[in-house]
Every structure is written in C-alpha cells, then in structure tokens.
PDB file of C-alpha atoms in Angstrom:
ATOM      1  CA  ASP A  28      95.581  50.941  17.018  1.00  0.00           C
ATOM      2  CA  ALA A  29      93.047  50.137  19.711  1.00  0.00           C
ATOM      3  CA  ASP A  30      93.807  51.534  23.154  1.00  0.00           C
ATOM      4  CA  VAL A  31      92.486  48.460  24.992  1.00  0.00           C
ATOM      5  CA  THR A  32      93.053  45.081  23.409  1.00  0.00           C
ATOM      6  CA  GLN A  33      91.931  41.634  24.465  1.00  0.00           C
ATOM      7  CA  THR A  34      93.212  38.248  23.400  1.00  0.00           C
ATOM      8  CA  PRO A  35      91.843  35.902  22.311  1.00  0.00           C
ATOM      9  CA  ARG A  36      88.674  37.388  20.824  1.00  0.00           C
ATOM     10  CA  ASN A  37      86.961  34.015  20.738  1.00  0.00           C
ATOM     11  CA  ARG A  38      87.732  30.802  22.558  1.00  0.00           C
ATOM     12  CA  ILE A  39      86.047  27.444  22.818  1.00  0.00           C
ATOM     13  CA  THR A  40      87.297  25.117  25.507  1.00  0.00           C
ATOM     14  CA  LYS A  41      86.256  22.068  27.477  1.00  0.00           C
ATOM     15  CA  THR A  42      85.157  21.670  31.058  1.00  0.00           C
ATOM     16  CA  GLY A  43      88.115  21.412  33.428  1.00  0.00           C
ATOM     17  CA  LYS A  44      90.618  23.199  31.217  1.00  0.00           C
ATOM     18  CA  ARG A  45      92.641  26.178  32.426  1.00  0.00           C
ATOM     19  CA  ILE A  46      92.055  29.319  30.412  1.00  0.00           C
ATOM     20  CA  MET A  47      93.766  32.707  30.455  1.00  0.00           C
ATOM     21  CA  LEU A  48      92.294  35.833  28.933  1.00  0.00           C
ATOM     22  CA  GLU A  49      94.651  38.735  28.428  1.00  0.00           C
ATOM     23  CA  CYS A  50      94.137  42.465  28.367  1.00  0.00           C
ATOM     24  CA  SER A  51      96.616  45.136  27.338  1.00  0.00           C
ATOM     25  CA  GLN A  52      96.233  48.892  27.254  1.00  0.00           C
ATOM     26  CA  THR A  53      98.206  51.770  25.835  1.00  0.00           C
ATOM     27  CA  LYS A  54      96.227  54.495  27.553  1.00  0.00           C
ATOM     28  CA  GLY A  55      98.588  54.755  30.512  1.00  0.00           C
ATOM     29  CA  HIS A  56      95.722  54.171  32.923  1.00  0.00           C
ATOM     30  CA  ASP A  57      96.393  52.819  36.385  1.00  0.00           C
ATOM     31  CA  ARG A  58      93.018  51.156  36.933  1.00  0.00           C
ATOM     32  CA  MET A  59      91.960  47.980  35.159  1.00  0.00           C
ATOM     33  CA  TYR A  60      88.804  45.888  35.441  1.00  0.00           C
ATOM     34  CA  TRP A  61      87.405  42.548  34.298  1.00  0.00           C
ATOM     35  CA  TYR A  62      83.675  42.094  33.693  1.00  0.00           C
ATOM     36  CA  ARG A  63      81.537  39.319  32.332  1.00  0.00           C
ATOM     37  CA  GLN A  64      78.355  39.796  30.357  1.00  0.00           C
ATOM     38  CA  ASP A  65      75.592  37.222  30.239  1.00  0.00           C
ATOM     39  CA  PRO A  66      72.483  37.580  28.091  1.00  0.00           C
ATOM     40  CA  GLY A  67      69.860  39.642  29.896  1.00  0.00           C
ATOM     41  CA  LEU A  68      72.046  40.308  32.920  1.00  0.00           C
ATOM     42  CA  GLY A  69      74.178  43.272  31.901  1.00  0.00           C
ATOM     43  CA  LEU A  70      77.817  43.372  32.986  1.00  0.00           C
ATOM     44  CA  ARG A  71      79.106  42.164  36.338  1.00  0.00           C
ATOM     45  CA  LEU A  72      82.461  43.022  37.879  1.00  0.00           C
ATOM     46  CA  ILE A  73      84.828  40.088  38.463  1.00  0.00           C
ATOM     47  CA  TYR A  74      88.054  41.738  39.646  1.00  0.00           C
ATOM     48  CA  TYR A  75      89.617  45.166  39.584  1.00  0.00           C
ATOM     49  CA  SER A  76      93.091  46.547  40.111  1.00  0.00           C
ATOM     50  CA  PHE A  77      94.106  50.078  40.988  1.00  0.00           C
ATOM     51  CA  ASP A  78      97.793  49.444  40.407  1.00  0.00           C
ATOM     52  CA  VAL A  79     100.197  46.554  40.055  1.00  0.00           C
ATOM     53  CA  LYS A  80     100.132  45.737  43.756  1.00  0.00           C
ATOM     54  CA  ASP A  81      96.452  46.403  44.386  1.00  0.00           C
ATOM     55  CA  ILE A  82      93.984  43.724  43.306  1.00  0.00           C
ATOM     56  CA  ASN A  83      90.451  43.447  44.586  1.00  0.00           C
ATOM     57  CA  LYS A  84      87.538  41.076  44.209  1.00  0.00           C
ATOM     58  CA  GLY A  85      84.414  42.259  42.527  1.00  0.00           C
ATOM     59  CA  GLU A  86      80.847  41.040  42.636  1.00  0.00           C
ATOM     60  CA  ILE A  87      81.478  37.575  41.149  1.00  0.00           C
ATOM     61  CA  SER A  88      85.102  36.554  41.714  1.00  0.00           C
ATOM     62  CA  ASP A  89      84.552  32.881  42.623  1.00  0.00           C
ATOM     63  CA  GLY A  90      86.132  30.571  40.053  1.00  0.00           C
ATOM     64  CA  TYR A  91      88.401  33.299  38.682  1.00  0.00           C
ATOM     65  CA  SER A  92      91.838  34.685  39.442  1.00  0.00           C
ATOM     66  CA  VAL A  93      93.763  37.626  38.030  1.00  0.00           C
ATOM     67  CA  SER A  94      97.304  38.826  37.592  1.00  0.00           C
ATOM     68  CA  ARG A  95      98.492  42.391  37.028  1.00  0.00           C
ATOM     69  CA  GLN A  96     101.842  41.735  35.398  1.00  0.00           C
ATOM     70  CA  ALA A  97     102.502  45.377  34.622  1.00  0.00           C
ATOM     71  CA  GLN A  98     100.561  48.602  34.606  1.00  0.00           C
ATOM     72  CA  ALA A  99      99.529  47.898  31.038  1.00  0.00           C
ATOM     73  CA  LYS A 100      98.573  44.227  31.417  1.00  0.00           C
ATOM     74  CA  PHE A 101      95.830  42.526  33.380  1.00  0.00           C
ATOM     75  CA  SER A 102      95.010  38.868  32.816  1.00  0.00           C
ATOM     76  CA  LEU A 103      92.032  36.809  33.927  1.00  0.00           C
ATOM     77  CA  SER A 104      92.340  33.077  34.569  1.00  0.00           C
ATOM     78  CA  LEU A 105      89.780  30.350  34.887  1.00  0.00           C
ATOM     79  CA  GLU A 106      91.632  27.592  36.722  1.00  0.00           C
ATOM     80  CA  SER A 107      89.117  24.885  35.849  1.00  0.00           C
ATOM     81  CA  ALA A 108      86.536  26.132  33.391  1.00  0.00           C
ATOM     82  CA  ILE A 109      82.901  25.112  33.781  1.00  0.00           C
ATOM     83  CA  PRO A 110      79.982  25.585  31.354  1.00  0.00           C
ATOM     84  CA  ASN A 111      78.317  28.365  33.352  1.00  0.00           C
ATOM     85  CA  GLN A 112      81.422  30.481  32.750  1.00  0.00           C
ATOM     86  CA  THR A 113      80.385  30.693  29.132  1.00  0.00           C
ATOM     87  CA  ALA A 114      80.006  34.439  28.612  1.00  0.00           C
ATOM     88  CA  LEU A 115      81.373  37.558  26.976  1.00  0.00           C
ATOM     89  CA  TYR A 116      84.295  38.943  28.963  1.00  0.00           C
ATOM     90  CA  PHE A 117      85.308  42.587  28.912  1.00  0.00           C
ATOM     91  CA  CYS A 118      88.403  44.332  30.154  1.00  0.00           C
ATOM     92  CA  ALA A 119      88.201  48.031  30.974  1.00  0.00           C
ATOM     93  CA  THR A 120      90.597  50.739  32.089  1.00  0.00           C
ATOM     94  CA  GLY A 121      90.237  53.948  34.030  1.00  0.00           C
ATOM     95  CA  LEU A 122      92.335  56.744  35.377  1.00  0.00           C
ATOM     96  CA  ALA A 123      92.475  57.618  39.058  1.00  0.00           C
ATOM     97  CA  GLY A 124      91.618  61.222  39.596  1.00  0.00           C
ATOM     98  CA  ASP A 125      89.666  61.430  36.377  1.00  0.00           C
ATOM     99  CA  ILE A 126      86.741  63.568  37.393  1.00  0.00           C
ATOM    100  CA  SER A 127      84.510  61.816  34.911  1.00  0.00           C
ATOM    101  CA  ASP A 128      85.475  58.321  36.169  1.00  0.00           C
ATOM    102  CA  THR A 129      85.121  57.121  32.608  1.00  0.00           C
ATOM    103  CA  GLN A 130      85.924  53.486  31.892  1.00  0.00           C
ATOM    104  CA  TYR A 131      87.228  52.468  28.486  1.00  0.00           C
ATOM    105  CA  PHE A 132      86.315  48.985  27.337  1.00  0.00           C
ATOM    106  CA  GLY A 133      88.141  46.475  25.189  1.00  0.00           C
ATOM    107  CA  PRO A 134      86.364  44.650  22.343  1.00  0.00           C
ATOM    108  CA  GLY A 135      85.488  41.622  24.464  1.00  0.00           C
ATOM    109  CA  THR A 136      86.377  37.928  24.480  1.00  0.00           C
ATOM    110  CA  ARG A 137      83.648  35.433  23.748  1.00  0.00           C
ATOM    111  CA  LEU A 138      84.327  32.294  25.779  1.00  0.00           C
ATOM    112  CA  THR A 139      82.428  29.052  25.343  1.00  0.00           C
ATOM    113  CA  VAL A 140      82.962  26.191  27.781  1.00  0.00           C
ATOM    114  CA  LEU A 141      81.652  22.862  26.554  1.00  0.00           C
TER     115      LEU A 141
ATOM    116  CA  GLY B  14      73.486  45.279  47.018  1.00  0.00           C
ATOM    117  CA  ILE B  15      72.179  48.143  44.985  1.00  0.00           C
ATOM    118  CA  GLN B  16      69.504  47.419  42.393  1.00  0.00           C
ATOM    119  CA  VAL B  17      69.597  49.080  38.994  1.00  0.00           C
ATOM    120  CA  GLU B  18      66.482  48.784  36.853  1.00  0.00           C
ATOM    121  CA  GLN B  19      66.169  50.004  33.310  1.00  0.00           C
ATOM    122  CA  SER B  20      63.071  50.518  31.256  1.00  0.00           C
ATOM    123  CA  PRO B  21      61.822  49.701  28.768  1.00  0.00           C
ATOM    124  CA  PRO B  22      63.754  46.461  28.165  1.00  0.00           C
ATOM    125  CA  ASP B  23      63.158  46.711  24.426  1.00  0.00           C
ATOM    126  CA  LEU B  24      62.300  49.622  22.173  1.00  0.00           C
ATOM    127  CA  ILE B  25      61.709  49.781  18.445  1.00  0.00           C
ATOM    128  CA  LEU B  26      61.694  53.196  16.759  1.00  0.00           C
ATOM    129  CA  GLN B  27      61.247  54.560  13.310  1.00  0.00           C
ATOM    130  CA  GLU B  28      64.228  56.581  12.163  1.00  0.00           C
ATOM    131  CA  GLY B  29      63.786  60.211  13.161  1.00  0.00           C
ATOM    132  CA  ALA B  30      61.724  59.488  16.269  1.00  0.00           C
ATOM    133  CA  ASN B  31      62.659  60.567  19.776  1.00  0.00           C
ATOM    134  CA  SER B  32      62.922  58.324  22.813  1.00  0.00           C
ATOM    135  CA  THR B  33      63.487  58.370  26.555  1.00  0.00           C
ATOM    136  CA  LEU B  34      65.235  55.585  28.421  1.00  0.00           C
ATOM    137  CA  ARG B  35      64.962  55.346  32.187  1.00  0.00           C
ATOM    138  CA  CYS B  36      67.271  54.064  34.919  1.00  0.00           C
ATOM    139  CA  ASN B  37      66.073  53.654  38.504  1.00  0.00           C
ATOM    140  CA  PHE B  38      68.471  52.827  41.320  1.00  0.00           C
ATOM    141  CA  SER B  39      67.693  51.695  44.821  1.00  0.00           C
ATOM    142  CA  ASP B  40      70.233  53.628  46.884  1.00  0.00           C
ATOM    143  CA  SER B  41      72.317  56.766  46.793  1.00  0.00           C
ATOM    144  CA  VAL B  42      75.214  56.728  44.360  1.00  0.00           C
ATOM    145  CA  ASN B  43      78.252  58.879  43.727  1.00  0.00           C
ATOM    146  CA  ASN B  44      78.705  57.879  40.114  1.00  0.00           C
ATOM    147  CA  LEU B  45      76.277  57.147  37.317  1.00  0.00           C
ATOM    148  CA  GLN B  46      77.241  56.470  33.743  1.00  0.00           C
ATOM    149  CA  TRP B  47      75.414  55.649  30.527  1.00  0.00           C
ATOM    150  CA  PHE B  48      76.959  53.294  27.980  1.00  0.00           C
ATOM    151  CA  HIS B  49      76.040  52.220  24.488  1.00  0.00           C
ATOM    152  CA  GLN B  50      76.867  48.722  23.291  1.00  0.00           C
ATOM    153  CA  ASN B  51      76.723  48.592  19.510  1.00  0.00           C
ATOM    154  CA  PRO B  52      75.567  45.509  17.601  1.00  0.00           C
ATOM    155  CA  TRP B  53      79.175  44.342  17.351  1.00  0.00           C
ATOM    156  CA  GLY B  54      79.540  44.337  21.124  1.00  0.00           C
ATOM    157  CA  GLN B  55      81.699  47.419  21.602  1.00  0.00           C
ATOM    158  CA  LEU B  56      80.923  49.422  24.747  1.00  0.00           C
ATOM    159  CA  ILE B  57      81.217  53.179  24.592  1.00  0.00           C
ATOM    160  CA  ASN B  58      80.805  55.593  27.469  1.00  0.00           C
ATOM    161  CA  LEU B  59      78.142  58.194  26.693  1.00  0.00           C
ATOM    162  CA  PHE B  60      77.822  60.226  29.867  1.00  0.00           C
ATOM    163  CA  TYR B  61      79.205  60.512  33.351  1.00  0.00           C
ATOM    164  CA  ILE B  62      76.259  62.070  35.131  1.00  0.00           C
ATOM    165  CA  PRO B  63      75.865  61.554  38.892  1.00  0.00           C
ATOM    166  CA  SER B  64      73.540  64.551  38.931  1.00  0.00           C
ATOM    167  CA  GLY B  65      72.276  67.311  36.699  1.00  0.00           C
ATOM    168  CA  THR B  66      71.903  67.434  32.933  1.00  0.00           C
ATOM    169  CA  LYS B  67      74.365  67.016  30.087  1.00  0.00           C
ATOM    170  CA  GLN B  68      74.001  67.107  26.341  1.00  0.00           C
ATOM    171  CA  ASN B  69      76.135  65.709  23.576  1.00  0.00           C
ATOM    172  CA  GLY B  70      74.696  66.214  20.119  1.00  0.00           C
ATOM    173  CA  ARG B  71      71.428  64.334  19.773  1.00  0.00           C
ATOM    174  CA  LEU B  72      71.863  62.687  23.147  1.00  0.00           C
ATOM    175  CA  SER B  73      71.214  64.188  26.530  1.00  0.00           C
ATOM    176  CA  ALA B  74      70.936  62.807  30.027  1.00  0.00           C
ATOM    177  CA  THR B  75      69.441  63.953  33.293  1.00  0.00           C
ATOM    178  CA  THR B  76      69.982  62.472  36.734  1.00  0.00           C
ATOM    179  CA  VAL B  77      67.819  63.393  39.711  1.00  0.00           C
ATOM    180  CA  ALA B  78      69.918  61.920  42.484  1.00  0.00           C
ATOM    181  CA  THR B  79      67.456  62.751  45.255  1.00  0.00           C
ATOM    182  CA  GLU B  80      64.776  60.721  43.478  1.00  0.00           C
ATOM    183  CA  ARG B  81      67.183  57.989  42.353  1.00  0.00           C
ATOM    184  CA  TYR B  82      66.631  57.987  38.647  1.00  0.00           C
ATOM    185  CA  SER B  83      68.316  58.994  35.443  1.00  0.00           C
ATOM    186  CA  LEU B  84      66.947  59.543  31.959  1.00  0.00           C
ATOM    187  CA  LEU B  85      68.680  59.250  28.608  1.00  0.00           C
ATOM    188  CA  TYR B  86      67.079  61.149  25.731  1.00  0.00           C
ATOM    189  CA  ILE B  87      67.746  60.294  22.123  1.00  0.00           C
ATOM    190  CA  SER B  88      66.412  62.747  19.579  1.00  0.00           C
ATOM    191  CA  SER B  89      66.044  62.271  15.832  1.00  0.00           C
ATOM    192  CA  SER B  90      67.134  58.661  16.133  1.00  0.00           C
ATOM    193  CA  GLN B  91      69.312  57.076  13.467  1.00  0.00           C
ATOM    194  CA  THR B  92      69.909  53.446  12.599  1.00  0.00           C
ATOM    195  CA  THR B  93      73.402  53.764  14.049  1.00  0.00           C
ATOM    196  CA  ASP B  94      71.795  54.383  17.452  1.00  0.00           C
ATOM    197  CA  SER B  95      70.718  50.745  17.548  1.00  0.00           C
ATOM    198  CA  GLY B  96      72.208  48.572  20.254  1.00  0.00           C
ATOM    199  CA  VAL B  97      71.885  48.191  23.989  1.00  0.00           C
ATOM    200  CA  TYR B  98      72.003  51.126  26.376  1.00  0.00           C
ATOM    201  CA  PHE B  99      73.273  50.456  29.869  1.00  0.00           C
ATOM    202  CA  CYS B 100      73.082  52.506  33.003  1.00  0.00           C
ATOM    203  CA  ALA B 101      75.787  51.778  35.593  1.00  0.00           C
ATOM    204  CA  VAL B 102      76.231  53.130  39.105  1.00  0.00           C
ATOM    205  CA  ASP B 103      78.886  53.139  41.795  1.00  0.00           C
ATOM    206  CA  GLN B 104      78.403  53.589  45.508  1.00  0.00           C
ATOM    207  CA  THR B 105      81.942  52.984  46.693  1.00  0.00           C
ATOM    208  CA  GLY B 106      83.802  55.885  45.164  1.00  0.00           C
ATOM    209  CA  ALA B 107      86.158  53.353  43.618  1.00  0.00           C
ATOM    210  CA  ASN B 108      84.354  53.309  40.296  1.00  0.00           C
ATOM    211  CA  ASN B 109      83.122  49.746  40.859  1.00  0.00           C
ATOM    212  CA  LEU B 110      80.217  49.882  38.476  1.00  0.00           C
ATOM    213  CA  PHE B 111      76.975  47.948  38.889  1.00  0.00           C
ATOM    214  CA  PHE B 112      75.203  47.686  35.574  1.00  0.00           C
ATOM    215  CA  GLY B 113      71.514  47.538  34.835  1.00  0.00           C
ATOM    216  CA  THR B 114      70.185  44.936  32.432  1.00  0.00           C
ATOM    217  CA  GLY B 115      69.969  47.427  29.604  1.00  0.00           C
ATOM    218  CA  THR B 116      67.480  48.722  27.061  1.00  0.00           C
ATOM    219  CA  ARG B 117      67.760  47.187  23.611  1.00  0.00           C
ATOM    220  CA  LEU B 118      67.015  49.841  20.990  1.00  0.00           C
ATOM    221  CA  THR B 119      66.297  49.018  17.388  1.00  0.00           C
ATOM    222  CA  VAL B 120      65.950  51.909  14.945  1.00  0.00           C
ATOM    223  CA  ILE B 121      64.383  50.942  11.654  1.00  0.00           C
ATOM    224  CA  PRO B 122      64.737  52.984   8.466  1.00  0.00           C
TER     225      PRO B 122
END
C-alpha cells in the first residue's frame, strides 16, 4: 500500500464549483504539504501544516484553503474553482527532526477547471 | 524571494552516456534537495544535500553552498532515468521548498 495517497487522482469540474482534494498518509509524519505543479514552472507550495493545530500559508495560498482533520489527513479546498487553477496537485509529508528533511510525495491529483 | 535556476532545461542522451545537471540559487540556503519525477508523475527524493558530496549508485550530487550551486551527476544513464529532475531549496529552516523549473532528461536506447 502507498504511504501517501491522494483522492481523487483526476477531476474535471466547472468554474465556480467547490472542490476538495484529500490526502492521507500512513507514515506517521507530523508535517504535511500541498503543492501545485504547472507546466514549465516546477512545484509551488500552497499550504503546509506542522501538526493538527499549526497551518501556514505557502507561496501561492490565494484561492485555496486547507483543513488538517487529523495527523494523517490534510485536505485542500478550492472554494470557487477558476480555470487558472487547472494544474497537477501534490501532497507531501515530512518528519520534524528528520536530519535529511526528506519530503515524501503522493501520486498527484490532476485537476481541470473548465 | 529566492530564485532557483536549473540548466539545461532539456537534455537528450544515448543510453550509457554521462550527464551533469546544474542548479543555481540566488541566496544562502539551509536545505537543498534533488528530486526525480518519472514519466508517470511520481516524485522521488534523490538527495538531501545542503553542502558537500553524496553518492547513491550511479547518481551523485555536489553542493558548493558558498558559490550557490549544486550539481547532479548521472553516470551510465539508463532509459529508466528519463523524467524531470528538480532542485529545491529552503531558506526558512521549516522545509518550505522552492523548486526550480527542472531539467527534462530523455534517455534513448
């Protein structure tokens, strides 16, 4: 079983709709992250959470919100989707105190907003 | 914010060839990582290397923090090495990674 899972894997929606992307992990990590990837732009950090009560904005948080329902779950919401939010979204986890600061990525969710 | 530039943007190699990928960053960092994104989109961490040199099989990486660059070496390339290689850095100490735009590597048999 994958350590970091994302649902759905693919989603097509319409402008103005509310969308939730979910991330679950079985690694026991305290840190969780949401990134988006656009062609030619690499990955950009949307939000990150160091524990259930600690949520922080990343580089591009406008238009997004998150919820850390439990240590193992971190969801990303688009309250009113717009076409320029069409992208590949990745969830990642990490462990505080890990000297290597390695992040482990989920398989990604491809979101298309029409 | 910090700028992370990777070169070359695209690279095509014959199987068995060696290559060097470069990552330049505009400010001091306390964390630098290399990732490989395979053709199916999966991201895998290759190295955590804020300074010094590390090797893992056919891959090795060197970061010269004082000169603000890192190099990823791939020797005896294989078709499974194809994909996009990203360099990512963090200045905050909170592992908030800023990614470069990547080098797309294609290894042909």
